[in-house]
Amino acid sequence: MEILKFNGICKYFGDVKALDNISFGVKKGEWVSIMGPSGSGKSTLVNILSLMDSPTKGEFLLGGDDASSLNEAQILEFRRKKIGLVFQQFHLIPYLNAIENVMLNQYYHSCVDEKSAKSALERVGLAHRLAHRPSELSGGEQQRLCIARALINEPDIIIADEPTGNLDEANEAVILELFKGLRAEGKSLILVTHNEELGKYADKIVRLRHGKLDKIEVLNEI
Ligand SMILES: Nc1ncnc2c1ncn2[C@@H]1O[C@H](COP(=O)(O)OP(=O)(O)O)[C@@H](O)[C@H]1O
Ligand SMILES: [Mg+2]
């Protein structure tokens, strides 16, 4: 069953067709890589998938419901309960330490609990960095903190926009292992990446070109 589905999705910014007639689906437990050159529409696509932006045209189905039929409160609810987001720019709060950054997100999800914040950080290998502020963490550690933060609501779907874009290979490998673990737990994973090595761990690669669907490669049938 497809938990997210695009049918002929278009997104226009004035004259710019950032997305032009894109159709594909994401199944439960499926890992989908979104690939394509800079400016091909990857971020626009994940912004719509993560309900931060809406399409100009086309149908977007969320667990079978048409997103356009949902009101704002229902959309917020879906985003809060089902989706965990990881960005290239970490968007961490500089004056809060690691555990406080995670707990701030718990606060938004109304599930403040220091013990589970700590275990989320343990899970990404940051048990020894709880009281460090973002500026006192390496790039790889900051991204792991972001992943811990994204997991706080036990989301079914993790959406990551170039999460390893600023990281070296060693840190990229650590993040890759985390993603593999999430997939093994049955979570759906949508990963925007430039990196072919990383992209090929997916079950399916969606390739964009100038806002159009270039091709879909199925590597592993779900
Ligand atoms: N908010 C916006 N306003 C105007 N144009 C935008 C906006 N966001 C993206 N675009 C344009 O849409 C196209 C796709 O951008 P984007 O989705 O960011 O590509 P990618 O993430 O693949 O690099 C680009 O031409 C970009 O300039
Ligand atoms: Mg982008």
CSV table of C-alpha atoms and ligand atoms in Angstrom, one decimal:
chain,number,residue,atom,x,y,z
A,1,MET,CA,0.0,0.0,0.0
A,2,GLU,CA,1.3,3.4,-0.9
A,3,ILE,CA,1.4,5.8,2.0
A,4,LEU,CA,2.3,8.8,-0.1
A,5,LYS,CA,1.4,9.2,-3.7
A,6,PHE,CA,1.9,11.8,-6.4
A,7,ASN,CA,-0.4,11.8,-9.4
A,8,GLY,CA,0.6,14.4,-12.0
A,9,ILE,CA,2.0,16.9,-9.4
A,10,CYS,CA,3.1,20.3,-10.8
A,11,LYS,CA,4.6,23.2,-8.9
A,12,TYR,CA,5.1,26.5,-10.5
A,13,PHE,CA,7.0,29.5,-9.2
A,14,GLY,CA,5.9,32.2,-11.7
A,15,ASP,CA,7.3,31.1,-15.0
A,16,VAL,CA,9.5,28.4,-13.4
A,17,LYS,CA,8.1,24.9,-13.6
A,18,ALA,CA,9.9,23.5,-10.6
A,19,LEU,CA,7.9,20.3,-10.9
A,20,ASP,CA,6.1,19.3,-14.1
A,21,ASN,CA,3.7,16.3,-14.0
A,22,ILE,CA,5.4,14.1,-11.4
A,23,SER,CA,3.8,10.7,-10.5
A,24,PHE,CA,5.2,8.1,-8.1
A,25,GLY,CA,4.4,6.5,-4.8
A,26,VAL,CA,6.1,5.5,-1.6
A,27,LYS,CA,5.1,2.3,0.0
A,28,LYS,CA,5.2,1.4,3.7
A,29,GLY,CA,8.7,0.3,4.5
A,30,GLU,CA,10.1,1.5,1.2
A,31,TRP,CA,13.3,3.4,0.8
A,32,VAL,CA,13.1,5.9,-2.1
A,33,SER,CA,16.0,8.0,-3.3
A,34,ILE,CA,15.3,11.3,-5.0
A,35,MET,CA,18.2,12.2,-7.4
A,36,GLY,CA,18.9,14.7,-10.0
A,37,PRO,CA,21.1,17.7,-10.8
A,38,SER,CA,21.0,21.0,-8.8
A,39,GLY,CA,17.8,22.9,-9.6
A,40,SER,CA,15.9,19.8,-10.9
A,41,GLY,CA,13.2,20.2,-8.3
A,42,LYS,CA,14.3,17.8,-5.5
A,43,SER,CA,13.7,20.1,-2.6
A,44,THR,CA,10.4,21.4,-4.1
A,45,LEU,CA,9.3,17.8,-4.3
A,46,VAL,CA,10.2,16.9,-0.7
A,47,ASN,CA,8.7,20.1,0.6
A,48,ILE,CA,5.4,19.0,-0.9
A,49,LEU,CA,5.8,15.4,0.4
A,50,SER,CA,6.5,16.7,3.9
A,51,LEU,CA,3.4,19.0,3.7
A,52,MET,CA,5.5,22.2,4.1
A,53,ASP,CA,4.3,23.4,0.6
A,54,SER,CA,1.3,22.5,-1.6
A,55,PRO,CA,1.3,21.7,-5.3
A,56,THR,CA,0.0,24.0,-8.0
A,57,LYS,CA,-1.7,21.1,-9.8
A,58,GLY,CA,-2.1,17.4,-9.4
A,59,GLU,CA,-3.2,14.9,-6.8
A,60,PHE,CA,-1.3,14.2,-3.6
A,61,LEU,CA,-2.6,11.2,-1.6
A,62,LEU,CA,-1.8,10.7,2.0
A,63,GLY,CA,-2.5,7.2,3.2
A,64,GLY,CA,-5.2,7.1,0.5
A,65,ASP,CA,-6.8,10.5,1.4
A,66,ASP,CA,-6.5,13.4,-1.0
A,67,ALA,CA,-4.3,16.0,0.8
A,68,SER,CA,-6.4,18.9,-0.7
A,69,SER,CA,-9.5,17.5,1.1
A,70,LEU,CA,-7.8,17.8,4.5
A,71,ASN,CA,-8.0,21.0,6.6
A,72,GLU,CA,-5.0,22.6,8.1
A,73,ALA,CA,-5.4,20.9,11.5
A,74,GLN,CA,-5.5,17.5,9.8
A,75,ILE,CA,-2.5,18.2,7.8
A,76,LEU,CA,-0.6,19.4,10.9
A,77,GLU,CA,-1.7,16.2,12.6
A,78,PHE,CA,-0.4,14.0,9.8
A,79,ARG,CA,2.9,15.9,9.7
A,80,ARG,CA,3.4,15.7,13.4
A,81,LYS,CA,2.5,12.0,13.8
A,82,LYS,CA,3.8,10.4,10.7
A,83,ILE,CA,6.8,12.4,9.4
A,84,GLY,CA,10.3,13.0,10.7
A,85,LEU,CA,12.4,15.6,8.8
A,86,VAL,CA,16.1,15.8,8.4
A,87,PHE,CA,17.7,18.7,6.5
A,88,GLN,CA,21.2,19.5,5.1
A,89,GLN,CA,21.3,22.7,7.1
A,90,PHE,CA,20.7,21.4,10.6
A,91,HIS,CA,18.3,24.0,11.9
A,92,LEU,CA,19.5,23.4,15.5
A,93,ILE,CA,18.9,26.0,18.2
A,94,PRO,CA,22.4,27.3,19.0
A,95,TYR,CA,21.9,28.2,22.7
A,96,LEU,CA,20.3,24.9,23.6
A,97,ASN,CA,22.4,21.8,24.2
A,98,ALA,CA,21.9,18.4,22.5
A,99,ILE,CA,19.3,17.0,24.8
A,100,GLU,CA,17.4,20.3,25.0
A,101,ASN,CA,17.3,20.5,21.2
A,102,VAL,CA,15.7,17.1,21.1
A,103,MET,CA,13.3,18.0,24.0
A,104,LEU,CA,12.2,21.2,22.2
A,105,ASN,CA,10.9,19.0,19.4
A,106,GLN,CA,9.2,16.7,21.9
A,107,TYR,CA,7.6,19.9,23.2
A,108,TYR,CA,6.1,20.5,19.7
A,109,HIS,CA,4.9,17.0,19.7
A,110,SER,CA,3.5,17.2,23.2
A,111,CYS,CA,5.6,14.3,24.4
A,112,VAL,CA,8.3,15.9,26.6
A,113,ASP,CA,10.2,13.1,28.3
A,114,GLU,CA,13.9,13.4,29.2
A,115,LYS,CA,14.4,9.7,29.3
A,116,SER,CA,13.2,9.1,25.8
A,117,ALA,CA,15.2,12.1,24.6
A,118,LYS,CA,18.3,10.6,26.1
A,119,SER,CA,17.6,7.2,24.5
A,120,ALA,CA,17.1,8.9,21.1
A,121,LEU,CA,20.5,10.4,21.5
A,122,GLU,CA,22.0,7.1,22.7
A,123,ARG,CA,20.6,5.5,19.6
A,124,VAL,CA,22.5,7.8,17.3
A,125,GLY,CA,25.7,7.4,19.3
A,126,LEU,CA,25.6,10.8,21.2
A,127,ALA,CA,25.1,9.5,24.8
A,128,HIS,CA,28.4,11.3,25.7
A,129,ARG,CA,27.3,14.6,24.1
A,130,LEU,CA,24.0,15.4,25.9
A,131,ALA,CA,25.2,18.7,27.4
A,132,HIS,CA,27.1,19.9,24.3
A,133,ARG,CA,25.7,22.8,22.2
A,134,PRO,CA,25.6,22.5,18.4
A,135,SER,CA,28.8,24.7,18.1
A,136,GLU,CA,30.6,22.1,20.3
A,137,LEU,CA,29.6,19.2,18.0
A,138,SER,CA,31.2,18.1,14.7
A,139,GLY,CA,29.1,18.3,11.5
A,140,GLY,CA,28.5,14.6,11.7
A,141,GLU,CA,27.4,14.8,15.3
A,142,GLN,CA,25.1,17.7,14.5
A,143,GLN,CA,23.4,15.7,11.8
A,144,ARG,CA,23.1,12.7,14.1
A,145,LEU,CA,21.4,15.1,16.6
A,146,CYS,CA,19.0,16.1,13.9
A,147,ILE,CA,18.2,12.5,13.2
A,148,ALA,CA,17.5,11.9,16.9
A,149,ARG,CA,15.3,14.9,16.9
A,150,ALA,CA,13.4,13.6,13.8
A,151,LEU,CA,12.7,10.3,15.5
A,152,ILE,CA,11.1,11.7,18.6
A,153,ASN,CA,7.5,11.2,17.4
A,154,GLU,CA,8.3,7.6,16.2
A,155,PRO,CA,7.4,8.7,12.6
A,156,ASP,CA,6.5,6.1,10.0
A,157,ILE,CA,8.1,8.2,7.3
A,158,ILE,CA,11.6,9.8,7.5
A,159,ILE,CA,12.2,12.5,4.9
A,160,ALA,CA,15.8,13.7,4.5
A,161,ASP,CA,17.0,16.4,2.0
A,162,GLU,CA,20.7,15.9,1.3
A,163,PRO,CA,21.4,14.9,4.9
A,164,THR,CA,25.0,14.1,4.2
A,165,GLY,CA,25.6,17.0,1.8
A,166,ASN,CA,27.9,18.7,4.3
A,167,LEU,CA,29.6,15.6,5.7
A,168,ASP,CA,32.8,13.7,5.0
A,169,GLU,CA,32.7,10.0,4.0
A,170,ALA,CA,33.2,8.6,7.5
A,171,ASN,CA,30.3,10.6,8.9
A,172,GLU,CA,28.2,9.7,5.8
A,173,ALA,CA,28.8,6.1,6.5
A,174,VAL,CA,27.5,6.5,10.1
A,175,ILE,CA,24.4,8.2,8.8
A,176,LEU,CA,23.9,5.5,6.2
A,177,GLU,CA,24.0,2.8,9.0
A,178,LEU,CA,21.3,4.8,10.9
A,179,PHE,CA,19.1,4.9,7.8
A,180,LYS,CA,19.6,1.2,7.2
A,181,GLY,CA,18.5,0.5,10.8
A,182,LEU,CA,15.4,2.7,10.3
A,183,ARG,CA,14.5,0.8,7.2
A,184,ALA,CA,15.0,-2.5,9.0
A,185,GLU,CA,12.4,-1.3,11.5
A,186,GLY,CA,9.9,-0.9,8.7
A,187,LYS,CA,10.0,2.8,8.3
A,188,SER,CA,9.6,4.5,4.9
A,189,LEU,CA,12.6,6.5,3.9
A,190,ILE,CA,12.7,9.3,1.4
A,191,LEU,CA,16.3,10.4,0.8
A,192,VAL,CA,17.3,13.3,-1.5
A,193,THR,CA,21.0,12.8,-2.4
A,194,HIS,CA,23.6,13.7,-5.0
A,195,ASN,CA,25.6,10.6,-4.1
A,196,GLU,CA,25.0,7.6,-6.4
A,197,GLU,CA,26.6,5.3,-3.8
A,198,LEU,CA,24.2,6.4,-1.2
A,199,GLY,CA,21.3,6.5,-3.6
A,200,LYS,CA,21.6,2.9,-4.6
A,201,TYR,CA,20.8,1.6,-1.1
A,202,ALA,CA,17.2,2.5,-2.0
A,203,ASP,CA,14.5,0.2,-3.2
A,204,LYS,CA,13.6,2.7,-5.8
A,205,ILE,CA,15.4,5.7,-7.4
A,206,VAL,CA,13.2,8.6,-8.7
A,207,ARG,CA,15.4,10.7,-11.0
A,208,LEU,CA,14.4,14.3,-11.8
A,209,ARG,CA,15.6,16.5,-14.7
A,210,HIS,CA,14.5,20.1,-15.2
A,211,GLY,CA,11.4,19.5,-13.0
A,212,LYS,CA,10.3,16.4,-15.0
A,213,LEU,CA,10.5,12.8,-14.1
A,214,ASP,CA,13.5,11.5,-15.9
A,215,LYS,CA,13.0,7.8,-14.9
A,216,ILE,CA,12.1,5.6,-12.0
A,217,GLU,CA,14.6,2.7,-11.3
A,218,VAL,CA,13.2,-0.1,-9.2
A,219,LEU,CA,16.1,-1.9,-7.5
A,220,ASN,CA,14.1,-4.0,-5.1
A,221,GLU,CA,10.4,-4.8,-5.4
A,222,ILE,CA,8.5,-4.1,-2.2
B,1,LIG,N1,10.4,29.6,-3.5
B,1,LIG,C1,10.8,29.6,-4.8
B,1,LIG,N2,10.6,30.7,-5.6
B,1,LIG,C2,11.0,30.7,-6.9
B,1,LIG,N3,11.6,29.7,-7.5
B,1,LIG,C3,11.9,28.6,-6.7
B,1,LIG,C4,11.5,28.5,-5.4
B,1,LIG,N4,12.0,27.3,-4.9
B,1,LIG,C5,12.6,26.7,-5.9
B,1,LIG,N5,12.6,27.5,-7.0
B,1,LIG,C6,13.1,27.1,-8.4
B,1,LIG,O1,12.6,25.8,-8.7
B,1,LIG,C7,13.6,25.1,-9.3
B,1,LIG,C8,13.8,23.8,-8.5
B,1,LIG,O2,14.5,24.1,-7.3
B,1,LIG,P1,14.8,23.1,-6.1
B,1,LIG,O3,13.6,22.3,-5.9
B,1,LIG,O4,15.3,23.8,-5.0
B,1,LIG,O5,15.9,22.2,-6.8
B,1,LIG,P2,17.0,21.1,-6.2
B,1,LIG,O6,16.6,20.9,-4.8
B,1,LIG,O7,16.9,19.9,-7.1
B,1,LIG,O8,18.3,21.8,-6.3
B,1,LIG,C9,14.8,25.9,-9.4
B,1,LIG,O9,14.8,26.5,-10.7
B,1,LIG,C10,14.6,27.0,-8.4
B,1,LIG,O10,15.2,28.2,-8.7
B,2,MG,MG,17.7,21.1,-3.0
